[in-house]
Coordinates of C-alpha atoms in Angstrom, one line a residue:
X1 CA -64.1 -36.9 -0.8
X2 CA -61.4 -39.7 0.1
X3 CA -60.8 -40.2 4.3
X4 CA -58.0 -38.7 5.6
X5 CA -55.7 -42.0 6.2
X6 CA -54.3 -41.8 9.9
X7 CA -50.6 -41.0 10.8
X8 CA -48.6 -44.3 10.4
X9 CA -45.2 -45.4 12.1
X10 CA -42.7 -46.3 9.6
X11 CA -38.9 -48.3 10.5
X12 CA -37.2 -48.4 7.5
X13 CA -33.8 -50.6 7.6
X14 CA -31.1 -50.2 4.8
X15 CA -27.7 -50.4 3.4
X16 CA -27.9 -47.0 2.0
X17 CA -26.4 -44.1 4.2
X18 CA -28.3 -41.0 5.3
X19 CA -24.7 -38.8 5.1
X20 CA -24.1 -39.8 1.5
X21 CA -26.1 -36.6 -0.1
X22 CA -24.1 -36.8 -3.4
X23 CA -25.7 -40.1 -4.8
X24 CA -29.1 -40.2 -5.3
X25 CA -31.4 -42.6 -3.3
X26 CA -34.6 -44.1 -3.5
X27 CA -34.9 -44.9 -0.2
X28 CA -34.0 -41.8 1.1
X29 CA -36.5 -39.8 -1.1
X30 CA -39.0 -42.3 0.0
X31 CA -38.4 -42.1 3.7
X32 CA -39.0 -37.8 3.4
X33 CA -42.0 -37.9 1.0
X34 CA -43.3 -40.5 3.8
X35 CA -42.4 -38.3 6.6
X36 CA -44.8 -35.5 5.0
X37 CA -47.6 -37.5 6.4
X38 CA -46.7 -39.9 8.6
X39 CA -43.5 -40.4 10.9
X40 CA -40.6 -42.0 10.1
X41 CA -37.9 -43.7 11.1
X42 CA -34.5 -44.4 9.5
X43 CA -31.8 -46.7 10.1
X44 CA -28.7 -45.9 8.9
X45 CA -26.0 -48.7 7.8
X46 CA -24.3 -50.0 10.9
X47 CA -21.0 -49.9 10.6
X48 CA -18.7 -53.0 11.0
X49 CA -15.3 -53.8 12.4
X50 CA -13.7 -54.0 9.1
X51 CA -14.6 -50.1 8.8
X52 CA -14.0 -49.3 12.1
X53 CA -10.3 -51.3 11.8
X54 CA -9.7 -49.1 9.0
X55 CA -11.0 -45.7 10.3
X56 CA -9.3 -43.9 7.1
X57 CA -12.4 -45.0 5.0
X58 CA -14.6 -42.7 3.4
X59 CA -17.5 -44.5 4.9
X60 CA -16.0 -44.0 8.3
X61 CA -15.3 -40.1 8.4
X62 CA -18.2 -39.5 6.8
X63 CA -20.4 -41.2 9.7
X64 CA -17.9 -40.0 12.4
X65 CA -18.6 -36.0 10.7
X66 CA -22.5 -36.6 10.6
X67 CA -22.7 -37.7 14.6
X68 CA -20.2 -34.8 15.1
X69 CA -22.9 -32.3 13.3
X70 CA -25.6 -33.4 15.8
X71 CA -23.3 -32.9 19.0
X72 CA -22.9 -36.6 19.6
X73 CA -26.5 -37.7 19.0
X74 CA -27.0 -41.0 17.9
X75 CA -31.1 -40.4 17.2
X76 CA -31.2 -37.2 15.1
X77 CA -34.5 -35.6 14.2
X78 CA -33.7 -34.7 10.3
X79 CA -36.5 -32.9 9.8
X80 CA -40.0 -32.4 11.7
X81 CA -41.2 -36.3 11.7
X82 CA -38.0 -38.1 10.4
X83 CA -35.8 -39.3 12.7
X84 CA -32.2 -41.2 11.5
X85 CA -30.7 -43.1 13.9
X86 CA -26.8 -44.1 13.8
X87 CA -26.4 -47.7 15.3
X88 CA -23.7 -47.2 17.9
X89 CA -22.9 -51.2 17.5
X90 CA -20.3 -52.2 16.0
X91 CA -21.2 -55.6 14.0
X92 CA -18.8 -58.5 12.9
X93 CA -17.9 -58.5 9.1
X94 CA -19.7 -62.3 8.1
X95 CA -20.1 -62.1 4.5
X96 CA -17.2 -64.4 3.5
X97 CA -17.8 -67.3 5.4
X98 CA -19.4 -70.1 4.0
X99 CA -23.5 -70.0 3.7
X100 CA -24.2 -72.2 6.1
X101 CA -25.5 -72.1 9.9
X102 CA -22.0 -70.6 10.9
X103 CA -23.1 -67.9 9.2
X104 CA -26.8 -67.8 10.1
X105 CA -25.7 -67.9 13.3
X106 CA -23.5 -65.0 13.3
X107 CA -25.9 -63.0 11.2
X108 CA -28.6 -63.6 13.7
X109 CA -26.4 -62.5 16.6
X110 CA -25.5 -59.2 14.8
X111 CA -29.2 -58.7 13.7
X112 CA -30.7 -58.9 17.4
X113 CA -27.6 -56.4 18.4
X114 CA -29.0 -54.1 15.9
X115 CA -32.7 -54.5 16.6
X116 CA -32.0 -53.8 20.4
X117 CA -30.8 -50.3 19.2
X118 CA -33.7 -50.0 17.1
X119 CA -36.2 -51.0 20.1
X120 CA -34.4 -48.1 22.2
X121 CA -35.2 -45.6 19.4
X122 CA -38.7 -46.9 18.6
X123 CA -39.7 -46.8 22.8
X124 CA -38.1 -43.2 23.4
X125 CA -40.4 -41.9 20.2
X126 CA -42.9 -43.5 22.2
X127 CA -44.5 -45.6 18.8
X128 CA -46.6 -48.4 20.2
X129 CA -46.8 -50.0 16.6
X130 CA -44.7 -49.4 13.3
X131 CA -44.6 -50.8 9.8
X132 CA -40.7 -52.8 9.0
X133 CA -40.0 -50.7 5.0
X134 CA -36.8 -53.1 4.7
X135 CA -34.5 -51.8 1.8
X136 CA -33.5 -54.7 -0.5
X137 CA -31.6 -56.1 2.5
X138 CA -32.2 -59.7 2.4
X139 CA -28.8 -60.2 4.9
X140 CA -28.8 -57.7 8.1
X141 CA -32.9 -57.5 7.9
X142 CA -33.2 -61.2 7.3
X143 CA -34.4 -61.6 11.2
X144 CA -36.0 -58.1 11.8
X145 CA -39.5 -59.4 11.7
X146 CA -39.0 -62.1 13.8
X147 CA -37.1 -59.3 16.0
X148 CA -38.8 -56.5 15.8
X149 CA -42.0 -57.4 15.7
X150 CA -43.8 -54.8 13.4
X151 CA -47.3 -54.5 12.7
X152 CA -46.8 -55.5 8.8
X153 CA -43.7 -56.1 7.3
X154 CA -42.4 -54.5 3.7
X155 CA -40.2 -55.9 1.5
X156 CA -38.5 -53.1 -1.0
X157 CA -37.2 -54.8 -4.2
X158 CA -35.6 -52.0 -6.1
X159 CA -32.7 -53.6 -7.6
X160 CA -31.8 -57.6 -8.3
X161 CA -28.8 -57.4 -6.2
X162 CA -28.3 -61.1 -6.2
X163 CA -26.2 -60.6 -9.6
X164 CA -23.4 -58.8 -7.5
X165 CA -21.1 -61.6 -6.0
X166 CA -21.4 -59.8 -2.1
X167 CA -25.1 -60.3 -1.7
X168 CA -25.5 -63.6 -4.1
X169 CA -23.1 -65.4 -1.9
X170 CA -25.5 -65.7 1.0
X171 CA -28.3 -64.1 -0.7
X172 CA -29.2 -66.5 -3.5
X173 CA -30.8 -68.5 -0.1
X174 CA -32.0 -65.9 2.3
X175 CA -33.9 -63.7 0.1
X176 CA -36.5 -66.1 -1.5
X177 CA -36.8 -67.0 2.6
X178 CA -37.3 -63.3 3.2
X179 CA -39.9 -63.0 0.7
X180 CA -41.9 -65.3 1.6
X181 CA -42.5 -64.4 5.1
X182 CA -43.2 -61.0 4.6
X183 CA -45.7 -59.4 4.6
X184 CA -45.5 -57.2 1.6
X185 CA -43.5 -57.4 -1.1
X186 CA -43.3 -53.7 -2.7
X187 CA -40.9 -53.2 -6.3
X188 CA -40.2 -50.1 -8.1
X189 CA -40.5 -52.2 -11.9
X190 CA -42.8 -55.0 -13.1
X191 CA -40.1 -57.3 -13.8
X192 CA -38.9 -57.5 -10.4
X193 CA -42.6 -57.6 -9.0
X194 CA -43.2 -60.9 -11.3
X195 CA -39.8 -62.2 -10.1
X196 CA -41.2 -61.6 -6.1
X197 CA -44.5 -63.3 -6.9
X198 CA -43.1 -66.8 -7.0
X199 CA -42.3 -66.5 -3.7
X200 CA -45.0 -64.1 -1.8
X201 CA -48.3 -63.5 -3.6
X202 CA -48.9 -60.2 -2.1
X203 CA -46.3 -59.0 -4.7
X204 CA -46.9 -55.8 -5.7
X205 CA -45.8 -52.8 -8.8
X206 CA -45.8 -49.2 -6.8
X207 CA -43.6 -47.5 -9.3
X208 CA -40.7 -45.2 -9.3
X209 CA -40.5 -41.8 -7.9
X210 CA -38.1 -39.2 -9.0
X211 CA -37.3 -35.7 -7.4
X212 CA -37.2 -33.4 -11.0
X213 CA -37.7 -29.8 -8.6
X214 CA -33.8 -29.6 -10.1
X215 CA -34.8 -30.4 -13.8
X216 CA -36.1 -27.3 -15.5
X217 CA -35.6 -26.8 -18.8
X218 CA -37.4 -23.2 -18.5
X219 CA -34.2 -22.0 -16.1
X220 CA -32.0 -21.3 -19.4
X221 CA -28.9 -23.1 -18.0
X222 CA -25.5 -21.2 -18.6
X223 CA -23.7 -24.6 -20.6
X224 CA -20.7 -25.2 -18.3
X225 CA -17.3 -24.2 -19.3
X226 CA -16.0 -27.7 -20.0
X227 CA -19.1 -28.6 -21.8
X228 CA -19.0 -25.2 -24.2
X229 CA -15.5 -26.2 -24.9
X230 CA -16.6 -29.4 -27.0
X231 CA -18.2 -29.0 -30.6
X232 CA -21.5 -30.0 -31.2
X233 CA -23.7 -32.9 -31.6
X234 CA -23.0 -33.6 -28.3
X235 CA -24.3 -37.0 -27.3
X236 CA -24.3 -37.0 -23.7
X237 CA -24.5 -39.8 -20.6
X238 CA -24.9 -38.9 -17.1
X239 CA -24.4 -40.9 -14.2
X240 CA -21.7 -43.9 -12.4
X241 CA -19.7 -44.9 -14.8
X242 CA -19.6 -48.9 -14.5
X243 CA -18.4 -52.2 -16.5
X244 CA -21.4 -53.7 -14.3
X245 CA -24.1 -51.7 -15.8
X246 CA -23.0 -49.9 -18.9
X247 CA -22.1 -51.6 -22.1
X248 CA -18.4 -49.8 -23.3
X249 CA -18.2 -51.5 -26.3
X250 CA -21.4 -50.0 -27.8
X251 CA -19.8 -46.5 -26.9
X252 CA -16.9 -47.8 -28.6
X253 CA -18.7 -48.5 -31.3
X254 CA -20.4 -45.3 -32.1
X255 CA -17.6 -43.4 -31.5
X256 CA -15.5 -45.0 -33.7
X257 CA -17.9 -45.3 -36.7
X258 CA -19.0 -41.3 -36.1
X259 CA -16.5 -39.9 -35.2
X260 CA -17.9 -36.2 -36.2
X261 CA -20.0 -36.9 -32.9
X262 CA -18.9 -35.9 -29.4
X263 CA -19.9 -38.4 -26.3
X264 CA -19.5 -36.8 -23.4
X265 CA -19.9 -39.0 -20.4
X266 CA -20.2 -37.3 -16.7
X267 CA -19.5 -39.2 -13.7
X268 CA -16.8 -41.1 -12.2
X269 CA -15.7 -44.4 -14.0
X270 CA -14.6 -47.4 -11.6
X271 CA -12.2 -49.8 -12.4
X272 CA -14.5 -52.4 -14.6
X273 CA -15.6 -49.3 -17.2
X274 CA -13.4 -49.3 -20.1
X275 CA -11.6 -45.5 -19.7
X276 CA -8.4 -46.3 -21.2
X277 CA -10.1 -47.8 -24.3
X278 CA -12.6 -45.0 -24.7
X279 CA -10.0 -42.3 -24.1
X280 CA -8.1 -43.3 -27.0
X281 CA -11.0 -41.7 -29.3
X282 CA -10.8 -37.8 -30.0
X283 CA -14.5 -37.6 -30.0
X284 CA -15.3 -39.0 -26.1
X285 CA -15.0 -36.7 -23.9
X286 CA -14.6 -37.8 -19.8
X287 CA -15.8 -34.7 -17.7
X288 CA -15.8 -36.3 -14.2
X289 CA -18.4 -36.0 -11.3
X290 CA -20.8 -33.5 -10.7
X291 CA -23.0 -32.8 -8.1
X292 CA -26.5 -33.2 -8.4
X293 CA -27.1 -29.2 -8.9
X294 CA -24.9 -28.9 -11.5
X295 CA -26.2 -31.7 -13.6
X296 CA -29.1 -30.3 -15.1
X297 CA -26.6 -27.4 -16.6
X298 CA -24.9 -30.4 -18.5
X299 CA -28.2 -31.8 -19.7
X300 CA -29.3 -28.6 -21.4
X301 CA -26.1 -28.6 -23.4
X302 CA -26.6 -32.1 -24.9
X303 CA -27.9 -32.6 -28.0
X304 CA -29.2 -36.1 -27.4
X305 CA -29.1 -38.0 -24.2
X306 CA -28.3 -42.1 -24.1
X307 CA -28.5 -44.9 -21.7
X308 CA -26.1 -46.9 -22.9
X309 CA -26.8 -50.1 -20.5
X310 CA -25.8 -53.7 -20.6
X311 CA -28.6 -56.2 -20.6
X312 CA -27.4 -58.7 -18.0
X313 CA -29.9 -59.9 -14.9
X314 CA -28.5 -56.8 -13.1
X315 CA -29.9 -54.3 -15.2
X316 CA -32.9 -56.2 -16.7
X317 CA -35.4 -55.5 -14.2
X318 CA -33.9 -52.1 -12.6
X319 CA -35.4 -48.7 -13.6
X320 CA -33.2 -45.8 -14.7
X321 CA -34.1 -42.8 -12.8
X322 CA -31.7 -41.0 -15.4
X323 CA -34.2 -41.4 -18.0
X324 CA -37.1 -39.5 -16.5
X325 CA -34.0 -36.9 -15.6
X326 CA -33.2 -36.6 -19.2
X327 CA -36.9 -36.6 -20.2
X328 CA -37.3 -33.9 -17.8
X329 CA -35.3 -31.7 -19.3
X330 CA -37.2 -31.9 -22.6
X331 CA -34.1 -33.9 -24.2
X332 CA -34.7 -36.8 -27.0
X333 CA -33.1 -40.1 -25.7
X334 CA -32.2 -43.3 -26.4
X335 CA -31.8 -46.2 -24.6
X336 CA -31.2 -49.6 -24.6
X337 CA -34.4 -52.1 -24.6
X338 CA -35.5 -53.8 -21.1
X339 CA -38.8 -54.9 -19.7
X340 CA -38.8 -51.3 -17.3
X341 CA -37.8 -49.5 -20.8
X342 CA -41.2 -50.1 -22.7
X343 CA -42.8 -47.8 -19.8
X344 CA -40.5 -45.5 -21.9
X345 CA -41.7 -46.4 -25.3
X346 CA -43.9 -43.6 -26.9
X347 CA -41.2 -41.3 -26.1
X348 CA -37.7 -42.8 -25.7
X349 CA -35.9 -44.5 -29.0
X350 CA -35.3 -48.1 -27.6
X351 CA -32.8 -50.1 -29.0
X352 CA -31.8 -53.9 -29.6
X353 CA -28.5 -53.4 -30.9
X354 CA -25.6 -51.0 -31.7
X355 CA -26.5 -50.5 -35.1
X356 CA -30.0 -49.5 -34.0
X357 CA -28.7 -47.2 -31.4
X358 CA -26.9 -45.2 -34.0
X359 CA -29.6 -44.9 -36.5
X360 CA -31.6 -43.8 -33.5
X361 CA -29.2 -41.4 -32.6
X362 CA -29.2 -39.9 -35.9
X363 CA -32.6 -40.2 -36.7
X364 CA -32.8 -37.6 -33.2
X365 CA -30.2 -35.6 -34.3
X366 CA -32.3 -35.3 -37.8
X367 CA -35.0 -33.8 -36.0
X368 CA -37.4 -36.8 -36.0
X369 CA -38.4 -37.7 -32.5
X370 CA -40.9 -39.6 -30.7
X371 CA -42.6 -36.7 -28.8
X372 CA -42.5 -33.2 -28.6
X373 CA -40.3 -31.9 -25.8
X374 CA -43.6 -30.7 -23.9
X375 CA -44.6 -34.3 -24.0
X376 CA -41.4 -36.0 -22.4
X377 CA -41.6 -33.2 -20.0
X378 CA -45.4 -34.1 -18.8
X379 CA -44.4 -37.7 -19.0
X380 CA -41.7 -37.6 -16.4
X381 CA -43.5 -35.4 -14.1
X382 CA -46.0 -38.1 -13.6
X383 CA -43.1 -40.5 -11.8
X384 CA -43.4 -38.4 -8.5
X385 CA -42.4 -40.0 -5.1
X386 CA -46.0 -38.9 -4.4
X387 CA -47.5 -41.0 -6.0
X388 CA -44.9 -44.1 -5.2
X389 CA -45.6 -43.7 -1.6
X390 CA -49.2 -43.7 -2.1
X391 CA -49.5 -46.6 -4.0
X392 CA -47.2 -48.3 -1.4
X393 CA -49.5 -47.0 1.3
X394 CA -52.4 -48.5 -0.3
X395 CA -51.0 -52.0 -1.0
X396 CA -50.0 -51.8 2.7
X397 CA -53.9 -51.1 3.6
X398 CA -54.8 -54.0 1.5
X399 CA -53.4 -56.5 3.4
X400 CA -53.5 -55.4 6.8
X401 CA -56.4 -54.0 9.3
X402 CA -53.7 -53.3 11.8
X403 CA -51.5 -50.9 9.9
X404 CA -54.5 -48.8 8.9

C-alpha cells in the first residue's frame, strides 16, 4: 500500500482566464484535478491598460461580470480548495518595445506589482510554503521565482508559443533563461520535453489529460438539426478554425476531388482560415461554434473524424486534445503525422500527405479501420488528468525534499 502523499500548496500563474468556460483549458483542468488533493491557487491574467483603455473588449466585461458574480471579491474560493484570484493591478502593455533592458526593466517592474498581489493572497490563506506551476508564460512569470520565492518551481510547456510573433518577440530570449533556472520543467508531449532538455535536465514527459465525462457514445445523441440536414458521409472537424494550425488547402483538396463527401467543420474560423475559398464548394459545410455540451451530439453524427493540421513548429510538438475527443466517441479518424501523433498510431490513420489522407479516409469509410470502436474508446480513457497530475506530482517529489 503506497503512502498517502501530504497536502501540497500549489500557485499556478497563466495567460489563460478562469471566466473563459467556453474554450477548453489545460491549465484549468489541471488546477481542479489538483485541488482534489491538495490546495490550489490560481492567478488569473492581469489585465493591462490597453484593455482597460478600451473597456468594450470581450476580455474586459467578461473579467468585470466574474468580480461582479463574487460581490466584489478579488480572491474567490471556486470550489472547496481552489482559490482564483483577479489581480486588481493594472500592468503596462510592454510587448512592442524592443527586447532589450528597456523592456526587462519594465517587465520586471510589472512582475513584482503582480507578485505583491500574489504574496497578499498566499499570506491571508495562511500557506507557509507553495510550489510556482507557471503556465507556458516565459514573459509576466519570467521573475516569479526570483519574486516569489516558492519551494520548487514548475515550468509547464504545453504549446511552442515562440512560433506566434507576440511571445517570440521577447520570448525567443527569456524562455531558454526561464528554463534553465527552474526547477522543473513539466510538458504535455515528448517533443517539447526533448526541446526543454537542452536547457534544464530535469525535463520531464507527464502526459496529457482530457475531461471525456461529456464523450459518451452509449448516450444515443439526437444528431443536431443542422447536422441531419446534410447527406451522408459526413467527414467531420471540430474545433478553432485557424490558418495557424489547420492546413485549408488539404480540405480544399479533398473536397474538390470527392465531392460526393460532406466536410462539415464546427467552430469559429478567424481571419487567416481560408472560409471564402472553402465556401465556394457545395460539399463543405460551415456550422459555426458550439459549446462544449453540444459537441459530442455533432461527433456521433460523423462518419469519420479528421485533424486536418499544418505541420509547421507550432503544431509539431503540440498534442490534440480533439483526437482523444473523437476517439472517445468510438469514431475512426485521421490525422495528420507529428511526433505527439504516433502515441495515436495503432488506432488513428496518420497521414503524410493529401493523397494519403483521402485513401485513408476512404479506406474508413470502407469499413477497414485500425481498431474496433471499443478499443479507441479504452484508449482515450487512459489520457485522464489523473493520471497527468500524478505523474507531475511525482517528478516534483523527485527533485525536491522540500515540496514533499
Amino acid at each position: 500500500m503506497q503512502p498517502t502523499l501530504p497536502k501540497l500548496n500549489f500557485v499556478i500563474t497563466s495567460r489563460q482566464t478562469w471566466e473563459e468556460k467556453n474554450l477548453g483549458s489545460n491549465i484549468r483542468d489541471m488546477a481542479h484535478v489538483l485541488s482534489e488533493s491538495h490546495r490550489v491557487l490560481f492567478v488569473n491574467d492581469p489585465l493591462d491598460w490597453s484593455i482597460f483603455i478600451s473597456q468594450k473588449s470581450g476580455r474586459f466585461q467578461q473579467r468585470k461580470e466574474f468580480i461582479a458574480q463574487h460581490q466584489g471579491q478579488n480572491l474567490i474560493e471556486d470550489k472547496p480548495n481552489l482559490w482564483v484570484l483577479s489581480p486588481q493591478s493594472l500592468l503596462a502593455s510592454v510587448n512592442w518595445l524592443p527586447d532589450g533592458p528597456l523592456y526587462d526593466r519594465l517587465n520586471y517592474l510589472n512582475s513584482k506589482r503582480l507578485a505583491k498581489e500574489i504574496k497578499g493572497a498566499i499570506s491571508s490563506l495562511g500557506w507557509e510554503s507553495f510550489i510556482l506551476l507557471n503556465d507556458n508564460d516565459m514573459l509576466q512569470g519570467f521573475y516569479m521565482k526570483e519574486l516569489l520565492k516558492p519551494s520548487v518551481s514548475v515550468y509547464y510547456l504545453r504549446d511552442n508559443f515562440l512560433a506566434v510573433d507576440f511571445w517570440r518577440r521577447h520570448g525567443a530570449r527569456l524562455e531558454p533563461l526561464l528554463m534553465k533556472k527552474v526547477d522543473l520543467v513539466a510538458s504535455n508531449s515528448f517533443y517539447l520535453a526533448k526541446q526543454a532538455a537542452r536547457y534544464n535536465p530535469n525535463s520531464v514527459y507527464v502526459g496529457q489529460g482530457c475531461d471525456l465525462s461529456l464523450f459518451n457514445p452509449q448516450k444515443n445523441e439526437v444528431i443536431p438539426e443542422d447536422l441531419a440536414a446534410i447527406p451522408t458521409p459526413r467527414i467531420g472537424y471540430a474545433g478553432a478554425l485557424t490558418g495557424l494550425r489547420l492546413d485549408g488547402g488539404l480540405l480544399q483538396t479533398i473536397a474538390q476531388n470527392h465531392p460526393k463527401w460532406q466536410i462539415v467543420l464546427i467552430g469559429s474560423p478567424d481571419d487567416s482560415f481560408p472560409t471564402d475559398q472553402l465556401k465556394a464548394f457545395s460539399n463543405v459545410h460551415f456550422l459555426g461554434s458550439k459549446t462544449p455540451k453540444e459537441i459530442p451530439a455533432y461527433l456521433a453524427g460523423m462518419n469519420v473524424l479528421i485533424n486536418p493540421q499544418l505541420l509547421n513548429e507550432v503544431t509539431i510538438g503540440n498534442y490534440p486534445r480533439k483526437i482523444d475527443e473523437y476517439l472517445a466517441m468510438g469514431k475512426p479518424v485521421i490525422a495528420v503525422k507529428t511526433d505527439t501523433m504516433s502515441l495515436f498510431k495503432e488506432h488513428v490513420y496518420l497521414a503524410e500527405t493529401p493523397q494519403q489522407f483521402a485513401k485513408q479516409i476512404a479506406l474508413a469509410l470502407a469499413g477497414q479501420e485500425l481498431s474496433s470502436s471499443q478499443e479507441r474508446i479504452a484508449f482515450a480513457h487512459q489520457h485522464t488528468w489523473e493520471n497527468s497530475v500524478g505523474d507531475l506530482i511525482k517528478a516534483i517529489s523527485t527533485i525536491s525534499t522540500k515540496a514533499i
